[in-house]
Amino acid sequence: MAQPRLVIEKEKQAKAIKPVFIDVELLEQIKELKQETGWPIQRITEKFIRYGLENVEVVEE
């Protein structure tokens, strides 16, 4: 079964921001997506985090 797609749509600007530290390899992938979409890194990162939080499932070990 195919994985769900991440749909990018227009959003309102955030009211406040906080820095987040991520792995350099992830940052490079986000920069590539930035070049492809023209979106700022902050917006791309927020979109992925929102998607993850809305679709997370916590299971016992």
Short mmCIF file of C-alpha atoms in Angstrom, two decimals, residues 15-60:
data_model
loop_
_atom_site.label_atom_id
_atom_site.label_comp_id
_atom_site.label_asym_id
_atom_site.label_seq_id
_atom_site.Cartn_x
_atom_site.Cartn_y
_atom_site.Cartn_z
CA LYS A 15 2.66 34.29 15.39
CA ALA A 16 6.00 33.39 16.99
CA ILE A 17 8.93 31.10 16.21
CA LYS A 18 11.51 29.12 18.19
CA PRO A 19 14.77 27.60 16.92
CA VAL A 20 14.99 23.83 16.37
CA PHE A 21 18.20 21.83 15.94
CA ILE A 22 18.19 19.10 13.28
CA ASP A 23 20.70 16.74 11.70
CA VAL A 24 22.81 18.27 8.90
CA GLU A 25 21.66 15.59 6.43
CA LEU A 26 18.02 16.49 7.09
CA LEU A 27 18.81 20.16 6.60
CA GLU A 28 20.38 19.42 3.22
CA GLN A 29 17.24 17.56 2.14
CA ILE A 30 15.09 20.47 3.29
CA LYS A 31 17.32 22.90 1.35
CA GLU A 32 16.80 20.79 -1.79
CA LEU A 33 13.04 20.95 -1.25
CA LYS A 34 13.35 24.72 -0.74
CA GLN A 35 15.04 25.04 -4.14
CA GLU A 36 12.34 22.92 -5.76
CA THR A 37 9.34 24.67 -4.17
CA GLY A 38 10.55 28.20 -3.44
CA TRP A 39 9.22 27.82 0.11
CA PRO A 40 11.31 29.13 3.04
CA ILE A 41 12.98 26.51 5.23
CA GLN A 42 10.85 27.52 8.23
CA ARG A 43 7.61 26.84 6.37
CA ILE A 44 8.78 23.48 5.03
CA THR A 45 9.93 22.39 8.49
CA GLU A 46 6.65 23.47 10.10
CA LYS A 47 4.69 21.54 7.47
CA PHE A 48 6.60 18.32 8.14
CA ILE A 49 6.35 18.69 11.93
CA ARG A 50 2.61 19.38 11.72
CA TYR A 51 2.12 16.34 9.49
CA GLY A 52 4.12 14.16 11.88
CA LEU A 53 2.22 15.34 14.95
CA GLU A 54 -1.15 14.78 13.25
CA ASN A 55 -0.14 11.27 12.10
CA VAL A 56 1.96 9.95 14.99
CA GLU A 57 1.10 6.67 16.69
CA VAL A 58 2.75 5.85 20.01
CA VAL A 59 3.10 2.11 20.73
CA GLU A 60 4.52 0.13 23.62
#
